[in-house]
Short mmCIF file of C-alpha atoms in Angstrom, two decimals:
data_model
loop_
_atom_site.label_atom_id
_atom_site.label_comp_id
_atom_site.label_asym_id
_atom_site.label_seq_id
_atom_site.Cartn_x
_atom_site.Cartn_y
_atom_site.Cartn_z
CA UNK A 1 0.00 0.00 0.00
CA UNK A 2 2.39 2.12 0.97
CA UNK A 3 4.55 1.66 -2.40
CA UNK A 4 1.14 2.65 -3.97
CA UNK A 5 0.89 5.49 -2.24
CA UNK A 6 4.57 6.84 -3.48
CA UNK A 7 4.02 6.12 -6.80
CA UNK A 8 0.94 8.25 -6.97
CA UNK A 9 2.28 10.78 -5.66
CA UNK A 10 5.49 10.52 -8.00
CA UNK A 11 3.54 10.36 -11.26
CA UNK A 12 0.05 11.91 -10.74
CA UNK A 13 0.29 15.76 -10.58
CA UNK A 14 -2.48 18.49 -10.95
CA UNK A 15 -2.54 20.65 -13.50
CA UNK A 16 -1.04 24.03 -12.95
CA UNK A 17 -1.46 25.47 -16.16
CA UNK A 18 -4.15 28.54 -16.21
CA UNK A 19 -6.82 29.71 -18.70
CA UNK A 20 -4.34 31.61 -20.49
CA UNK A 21 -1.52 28.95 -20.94
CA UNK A 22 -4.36 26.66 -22.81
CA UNK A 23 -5.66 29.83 -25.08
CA UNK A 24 -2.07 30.57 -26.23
CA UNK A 25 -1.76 27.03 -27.15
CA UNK A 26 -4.86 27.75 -29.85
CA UNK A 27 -2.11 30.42 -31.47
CA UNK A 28 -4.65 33.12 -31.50
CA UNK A 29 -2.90 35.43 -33.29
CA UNK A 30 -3.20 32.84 -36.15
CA UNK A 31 -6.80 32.04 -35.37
CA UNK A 32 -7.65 35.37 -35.91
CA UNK A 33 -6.46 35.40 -39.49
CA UNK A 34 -7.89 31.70 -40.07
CA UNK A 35 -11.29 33.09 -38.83
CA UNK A 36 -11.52 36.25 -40.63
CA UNK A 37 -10.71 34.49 -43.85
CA UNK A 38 -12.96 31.83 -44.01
CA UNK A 39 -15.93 34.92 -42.75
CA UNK A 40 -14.96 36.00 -46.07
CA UNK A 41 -15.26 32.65 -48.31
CA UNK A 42 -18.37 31.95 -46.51
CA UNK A 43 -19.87 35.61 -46.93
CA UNK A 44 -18.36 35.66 -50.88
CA UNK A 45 -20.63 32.38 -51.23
CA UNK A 46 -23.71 32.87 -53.32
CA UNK A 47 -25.82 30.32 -51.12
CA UNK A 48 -27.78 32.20 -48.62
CA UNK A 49 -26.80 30.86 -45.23
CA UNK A 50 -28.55 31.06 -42.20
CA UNK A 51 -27.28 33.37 -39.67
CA UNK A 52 -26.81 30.75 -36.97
CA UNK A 53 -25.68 28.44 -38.95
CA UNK A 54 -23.09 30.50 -40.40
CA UNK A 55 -21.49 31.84 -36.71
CA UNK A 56 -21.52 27.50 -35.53
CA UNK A 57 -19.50 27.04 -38.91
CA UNK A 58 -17.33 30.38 -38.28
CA UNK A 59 -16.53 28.98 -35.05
CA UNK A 60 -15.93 25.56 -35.88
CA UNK A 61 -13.21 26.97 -37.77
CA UNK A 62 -12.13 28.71 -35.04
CA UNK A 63 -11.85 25.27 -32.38
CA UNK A 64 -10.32 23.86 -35.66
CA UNK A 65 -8.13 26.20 -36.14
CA UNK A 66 -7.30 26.41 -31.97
CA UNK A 67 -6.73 22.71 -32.47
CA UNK A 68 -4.20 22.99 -34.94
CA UNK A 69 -2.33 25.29 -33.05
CA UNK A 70 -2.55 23.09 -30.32
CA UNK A 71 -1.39 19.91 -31.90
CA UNK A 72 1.40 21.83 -33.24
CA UNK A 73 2.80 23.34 -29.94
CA UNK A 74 3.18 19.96 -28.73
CA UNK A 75 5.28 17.98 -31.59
CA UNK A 76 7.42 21.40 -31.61
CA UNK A 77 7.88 21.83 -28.32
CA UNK A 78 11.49 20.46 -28.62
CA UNK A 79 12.36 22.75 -30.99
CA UNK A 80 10.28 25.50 -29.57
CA UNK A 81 12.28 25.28 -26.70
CA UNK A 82 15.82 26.21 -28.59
CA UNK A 83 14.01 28.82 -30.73
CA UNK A 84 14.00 32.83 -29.35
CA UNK A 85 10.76 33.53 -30.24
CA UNK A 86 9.13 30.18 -29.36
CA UNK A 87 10.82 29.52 -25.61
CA UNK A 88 8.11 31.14 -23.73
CA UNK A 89 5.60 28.90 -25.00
CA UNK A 90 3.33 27.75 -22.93
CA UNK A 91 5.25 24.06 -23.29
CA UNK A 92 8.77 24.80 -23.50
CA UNK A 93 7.96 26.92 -20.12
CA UNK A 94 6.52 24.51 -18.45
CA UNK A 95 3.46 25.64 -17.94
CA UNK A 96 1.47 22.88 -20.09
CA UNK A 97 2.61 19.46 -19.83
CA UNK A 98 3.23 17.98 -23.60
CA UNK A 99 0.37 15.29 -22.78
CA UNK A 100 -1.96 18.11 -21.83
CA UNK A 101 -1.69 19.81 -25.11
CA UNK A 102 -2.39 16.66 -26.57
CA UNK A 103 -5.03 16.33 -24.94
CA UNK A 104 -6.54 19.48 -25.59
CA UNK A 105 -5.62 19.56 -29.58
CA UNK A 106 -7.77 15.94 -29.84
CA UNK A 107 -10.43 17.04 -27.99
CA UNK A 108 -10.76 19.96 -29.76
CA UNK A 109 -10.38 18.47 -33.17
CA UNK A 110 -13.01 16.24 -32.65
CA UNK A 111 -15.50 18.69 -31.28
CA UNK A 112 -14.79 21.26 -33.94
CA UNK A 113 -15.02 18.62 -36.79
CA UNK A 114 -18.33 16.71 -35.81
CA UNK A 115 -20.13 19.98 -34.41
CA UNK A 116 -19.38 20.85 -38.37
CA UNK A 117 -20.94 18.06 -39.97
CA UNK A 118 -24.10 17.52 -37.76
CA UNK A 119 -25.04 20.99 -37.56
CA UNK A 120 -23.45 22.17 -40.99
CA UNK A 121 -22.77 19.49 -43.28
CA UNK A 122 -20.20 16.63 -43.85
CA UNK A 123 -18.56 18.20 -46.47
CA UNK A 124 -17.18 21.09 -45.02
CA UNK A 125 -16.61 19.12 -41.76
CA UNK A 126 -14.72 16.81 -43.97
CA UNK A 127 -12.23 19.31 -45.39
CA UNK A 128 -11.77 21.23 -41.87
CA UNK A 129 -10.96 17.54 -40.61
CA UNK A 130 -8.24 17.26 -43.59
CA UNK A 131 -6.68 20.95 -42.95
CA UNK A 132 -6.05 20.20 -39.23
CA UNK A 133 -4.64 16.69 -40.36
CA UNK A 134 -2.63 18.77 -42.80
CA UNK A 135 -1.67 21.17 -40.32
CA UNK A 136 -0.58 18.60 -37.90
CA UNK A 137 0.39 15.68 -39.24
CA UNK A 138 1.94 16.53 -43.39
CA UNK A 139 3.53 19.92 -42.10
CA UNK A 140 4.39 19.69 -38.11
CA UNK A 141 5.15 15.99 -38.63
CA UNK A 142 6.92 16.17 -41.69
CA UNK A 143 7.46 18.46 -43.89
CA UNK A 144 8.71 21.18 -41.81
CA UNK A 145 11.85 18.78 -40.48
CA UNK A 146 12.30 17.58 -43.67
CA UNK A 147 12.68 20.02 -46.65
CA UNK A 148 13.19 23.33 -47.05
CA UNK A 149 9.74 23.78 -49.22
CA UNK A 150 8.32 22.78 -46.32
CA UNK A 151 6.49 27.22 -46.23
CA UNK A 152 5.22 26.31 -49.82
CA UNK A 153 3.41 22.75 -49.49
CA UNK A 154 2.33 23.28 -45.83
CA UNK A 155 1.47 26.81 -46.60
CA UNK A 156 -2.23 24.87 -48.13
CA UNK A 157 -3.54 24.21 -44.31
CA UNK A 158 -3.33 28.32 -43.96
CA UNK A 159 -4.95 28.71 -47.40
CA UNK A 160 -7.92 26.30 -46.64
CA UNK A 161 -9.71 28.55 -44.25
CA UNK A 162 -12.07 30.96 -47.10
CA UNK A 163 -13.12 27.40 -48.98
CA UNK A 164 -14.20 25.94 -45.57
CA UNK A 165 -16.51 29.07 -45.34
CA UNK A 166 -17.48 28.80 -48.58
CA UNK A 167 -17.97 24.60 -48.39
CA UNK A 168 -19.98 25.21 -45.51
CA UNK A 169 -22.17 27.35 -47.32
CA UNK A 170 -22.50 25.55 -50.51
CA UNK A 171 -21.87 22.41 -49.96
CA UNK A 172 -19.48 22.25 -52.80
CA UNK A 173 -15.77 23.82 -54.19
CA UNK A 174 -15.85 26.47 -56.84
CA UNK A 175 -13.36 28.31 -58.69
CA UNK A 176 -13.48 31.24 -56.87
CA UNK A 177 -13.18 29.83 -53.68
CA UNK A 178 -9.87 28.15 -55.30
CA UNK A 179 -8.95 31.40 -56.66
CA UNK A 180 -9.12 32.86 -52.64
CA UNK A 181 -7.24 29.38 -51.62
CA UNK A 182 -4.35 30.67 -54.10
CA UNK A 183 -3.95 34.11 -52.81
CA UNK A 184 -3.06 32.62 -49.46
CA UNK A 185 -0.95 29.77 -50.50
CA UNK A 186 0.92 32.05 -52.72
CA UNK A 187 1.04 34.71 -50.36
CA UNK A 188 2.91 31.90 -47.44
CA UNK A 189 6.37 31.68 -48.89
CA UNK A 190 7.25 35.17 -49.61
CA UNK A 191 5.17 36.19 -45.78
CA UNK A 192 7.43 33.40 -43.86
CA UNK A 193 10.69 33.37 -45.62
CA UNK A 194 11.18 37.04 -44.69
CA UNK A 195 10.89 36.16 -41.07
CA UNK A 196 13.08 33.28 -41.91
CA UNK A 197 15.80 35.65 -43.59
CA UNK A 198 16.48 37.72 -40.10
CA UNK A 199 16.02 34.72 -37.90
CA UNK A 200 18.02 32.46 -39.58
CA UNK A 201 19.91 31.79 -36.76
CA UNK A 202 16.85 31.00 -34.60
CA UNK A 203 16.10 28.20 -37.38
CA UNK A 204 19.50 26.69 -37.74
CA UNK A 205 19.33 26.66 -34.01
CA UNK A 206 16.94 24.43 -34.46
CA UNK A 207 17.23 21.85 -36.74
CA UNK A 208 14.76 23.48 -38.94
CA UNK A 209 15.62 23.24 -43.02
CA UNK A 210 14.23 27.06 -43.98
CA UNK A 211 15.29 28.21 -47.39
CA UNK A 212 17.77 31.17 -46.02
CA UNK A 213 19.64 28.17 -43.80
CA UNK A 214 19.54 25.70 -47.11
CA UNK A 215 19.26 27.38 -50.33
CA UNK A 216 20.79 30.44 -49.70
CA UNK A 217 19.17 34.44 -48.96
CA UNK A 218 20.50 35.00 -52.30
CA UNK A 219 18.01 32.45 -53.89
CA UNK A 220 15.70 32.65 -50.96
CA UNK A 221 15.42 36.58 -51.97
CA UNK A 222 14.78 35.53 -55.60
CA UNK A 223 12.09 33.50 -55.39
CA UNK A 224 10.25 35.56 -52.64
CA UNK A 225 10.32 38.13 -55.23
CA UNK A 226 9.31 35.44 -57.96
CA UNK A 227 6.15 34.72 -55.70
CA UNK A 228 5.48 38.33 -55.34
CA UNK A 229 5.11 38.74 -59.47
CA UNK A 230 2.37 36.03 -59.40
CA UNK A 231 0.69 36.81 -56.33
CA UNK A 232 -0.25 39.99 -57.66
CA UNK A 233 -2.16 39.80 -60.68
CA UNK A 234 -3.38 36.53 -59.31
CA UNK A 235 -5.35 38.75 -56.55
CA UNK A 236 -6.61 40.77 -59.14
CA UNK A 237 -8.16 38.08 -60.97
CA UNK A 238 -11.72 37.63 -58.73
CA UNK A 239 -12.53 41.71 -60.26
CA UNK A 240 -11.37 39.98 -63.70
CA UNK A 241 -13.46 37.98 -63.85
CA UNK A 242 -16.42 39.17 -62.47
CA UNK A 243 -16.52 38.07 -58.89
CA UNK A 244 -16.23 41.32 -57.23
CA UNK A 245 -16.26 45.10 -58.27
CA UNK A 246 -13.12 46.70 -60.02
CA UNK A 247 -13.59 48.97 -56.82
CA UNK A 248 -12.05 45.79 -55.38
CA UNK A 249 -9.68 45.31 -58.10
CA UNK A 250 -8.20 48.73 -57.35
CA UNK A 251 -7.21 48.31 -54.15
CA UNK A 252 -5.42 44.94 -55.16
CA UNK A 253 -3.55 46.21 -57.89
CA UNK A 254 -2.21 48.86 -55.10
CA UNK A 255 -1.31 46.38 -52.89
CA UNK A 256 -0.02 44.11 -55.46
CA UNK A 257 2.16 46.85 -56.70
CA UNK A 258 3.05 47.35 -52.86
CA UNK A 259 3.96 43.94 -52.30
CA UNK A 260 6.07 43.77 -55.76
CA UNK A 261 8.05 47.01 -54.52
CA UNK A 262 8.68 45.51 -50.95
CA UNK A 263 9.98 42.59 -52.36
CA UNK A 264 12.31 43.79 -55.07
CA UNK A 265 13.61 45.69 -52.00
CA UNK A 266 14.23 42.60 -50.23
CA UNK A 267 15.85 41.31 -53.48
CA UNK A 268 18.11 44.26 -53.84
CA UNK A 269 20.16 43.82 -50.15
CA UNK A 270 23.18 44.06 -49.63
CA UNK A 271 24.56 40.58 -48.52
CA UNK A 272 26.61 42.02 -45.89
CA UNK A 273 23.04 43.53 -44.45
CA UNK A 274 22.91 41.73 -41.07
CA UNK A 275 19.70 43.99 -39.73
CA UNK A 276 17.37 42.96 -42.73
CA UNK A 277 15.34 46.13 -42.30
CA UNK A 278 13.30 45.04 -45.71
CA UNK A 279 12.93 42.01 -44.89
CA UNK A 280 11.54 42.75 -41.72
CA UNK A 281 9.16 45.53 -43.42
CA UNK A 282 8.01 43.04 -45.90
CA UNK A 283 7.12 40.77 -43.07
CA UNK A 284 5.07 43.13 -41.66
CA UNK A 285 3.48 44.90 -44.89
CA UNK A 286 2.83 41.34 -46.25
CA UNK A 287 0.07 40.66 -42.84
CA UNK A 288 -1.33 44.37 -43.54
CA UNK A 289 -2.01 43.13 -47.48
CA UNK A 290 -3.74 39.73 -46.80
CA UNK A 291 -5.67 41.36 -44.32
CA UNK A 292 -6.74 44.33 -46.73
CA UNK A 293 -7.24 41.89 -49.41
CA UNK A 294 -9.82 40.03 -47.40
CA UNK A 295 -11.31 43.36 -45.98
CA UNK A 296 -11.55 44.87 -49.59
CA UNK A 297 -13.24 41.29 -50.68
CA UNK A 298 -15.85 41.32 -47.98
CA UNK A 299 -16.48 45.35 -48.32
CA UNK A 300 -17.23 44.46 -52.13
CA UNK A 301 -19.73 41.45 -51.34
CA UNK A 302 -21.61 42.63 -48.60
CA UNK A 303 -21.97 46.21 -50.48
CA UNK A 304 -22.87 44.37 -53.87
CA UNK A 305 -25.42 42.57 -52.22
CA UNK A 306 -26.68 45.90 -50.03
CA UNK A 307 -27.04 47.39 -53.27
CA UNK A 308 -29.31 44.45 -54.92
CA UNK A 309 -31.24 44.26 -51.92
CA UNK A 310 -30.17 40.37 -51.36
#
């Protein structure tokens, strides 16, 4: 009994993470970005959609999303741990036992996903299922240990969000919910390689095969720019082709032409620049553009249909 007793006490501990801890492990910076995109792929969706409805999908997406985040904190936390701007995770601190985050990330997943189908439908339950196993599993898991294009293929669980939205109101995938899939996914690389440029050292620390630490800034700088030149008149393409208002297609030529001009920048440094200060405004401006992007999209749809009186 008394050997009992010890071992209990040895291996079964309370808790002593807070509200907090568990809420940073759902990234919600990130969540924020995942939620507001998919508002807009579900508002851009031609399917009326009941209200209700609608906010249980948005915030399926959310726990989804929160799960995700989760699930990814606690495969990383090894690496987190060696990693400047990671170490104060709630994990590597110590505050949230690895098991516990787990925990939580399962949980989660499973709410978010069959709350999706049963009150939604199956289809759009079944690709938020497939972005957090995407999230998780191909990029945590693999990818991001593996190869340095890790940003570009695991940049599609970030870009999944708006077709969620719009899956959940439809039912089904169109083009232009592809179309605002692509503006994220090619928007990823150039966003996370200039972070990757001026924290190079945080990545090599790690283990972690970024482009910078394997291909080079040089090339890295290239191809960031290389993304740039098709991101742009791919964001354009929705007020091409009729989706939205050349009202919207104004504001994304601007930005595109933003983006293009912060990235040659970023191209153009010196190699013996050790503060990065494009790079690091790049970063920065590239968050403001998806963000306007999304905004401009929205303004156009809801105003469209204010204006038709749907």
């Amino acid at each position: 009994m008394a050997i009992v007793e010890n071992i209990g006490r040895e291996d079964i501990r309370l808790s002593e993470a807070m509200a907090g801890d568990y809420f940073a492990l759902l990234k919600p910076r990130v969540m924020a970005l995942v939620v507001f995109t998919a508002i807009v792929g579900l508002a851009a969706a031609p399917t009326p959609i009941n209200p209700f409805i609608a906010f249980i999908a948005i915030a399926c997406v959310a726990v989804g999303a929160g799960a995700s985040g989760a699930l990814n904190m606690w495969y990383d936390a090894d690496i987190d741990a060696v990693m400047s701007r990671t170490a104060s995770r709630p994990i590597p601190s110590g505050r949230v036992q690895p098991s516990e985050a787990l925990v939580f990330g399962l949980v989660l997943t499973a709410l978010s996903v069959m709350t999706l189908g049963v009150l939604v439908n199956w289809a759009a339950a079944a690709l938020l299922a497939f972005t957090i196993f995407f999230y998780a599993v191909i990029y945590t898991m693999w990818l991001k240990r593996w190869t340095p294009q890790n940003i570009v293929i695991g940049g599609a669980a970030g870009a999944f969000p708006p077709m969620v939205g719009w899956v959940a109101a439809t039912g089904s995938i169109s083009l232009e919910s592809v179309i605002l899939f692509l503006i994220i996914f090619l928007w990823t690389p150039p966003h996370f390689w200039a972070l990757a440029l001026f924290k190079s050292e945080d990545y090599a620390r790690a283990g972690i095969p970024m482009m910078p630490n394997v291909a080079g800034a040089l090339s890295t700088r290239r191809q960031m720019f290389a993304y740039s030149l098709v991101l742009a008149p791919l964001a354009v393409l929705p007020a091409i082709l009729g989706y939205v208002s050349w009202g919207y297609g104004a504001i994304a030529v601007v930005l595109g032409v933003g983006f293009v001009w912060k990235a040659w920048k970023v191209l153009a440094m010196s190699a013996e620049d050790t503060v990065m200060k494009p790079a690091r405004q790049l970063f920065v401006f590239s968050i403001i553009y998806l963000f306007a992007i999304f905004a401009a999209y929205l303004v156009d749809v809801v105003a469209w249909r204010l204006a038709a009186g749907v």
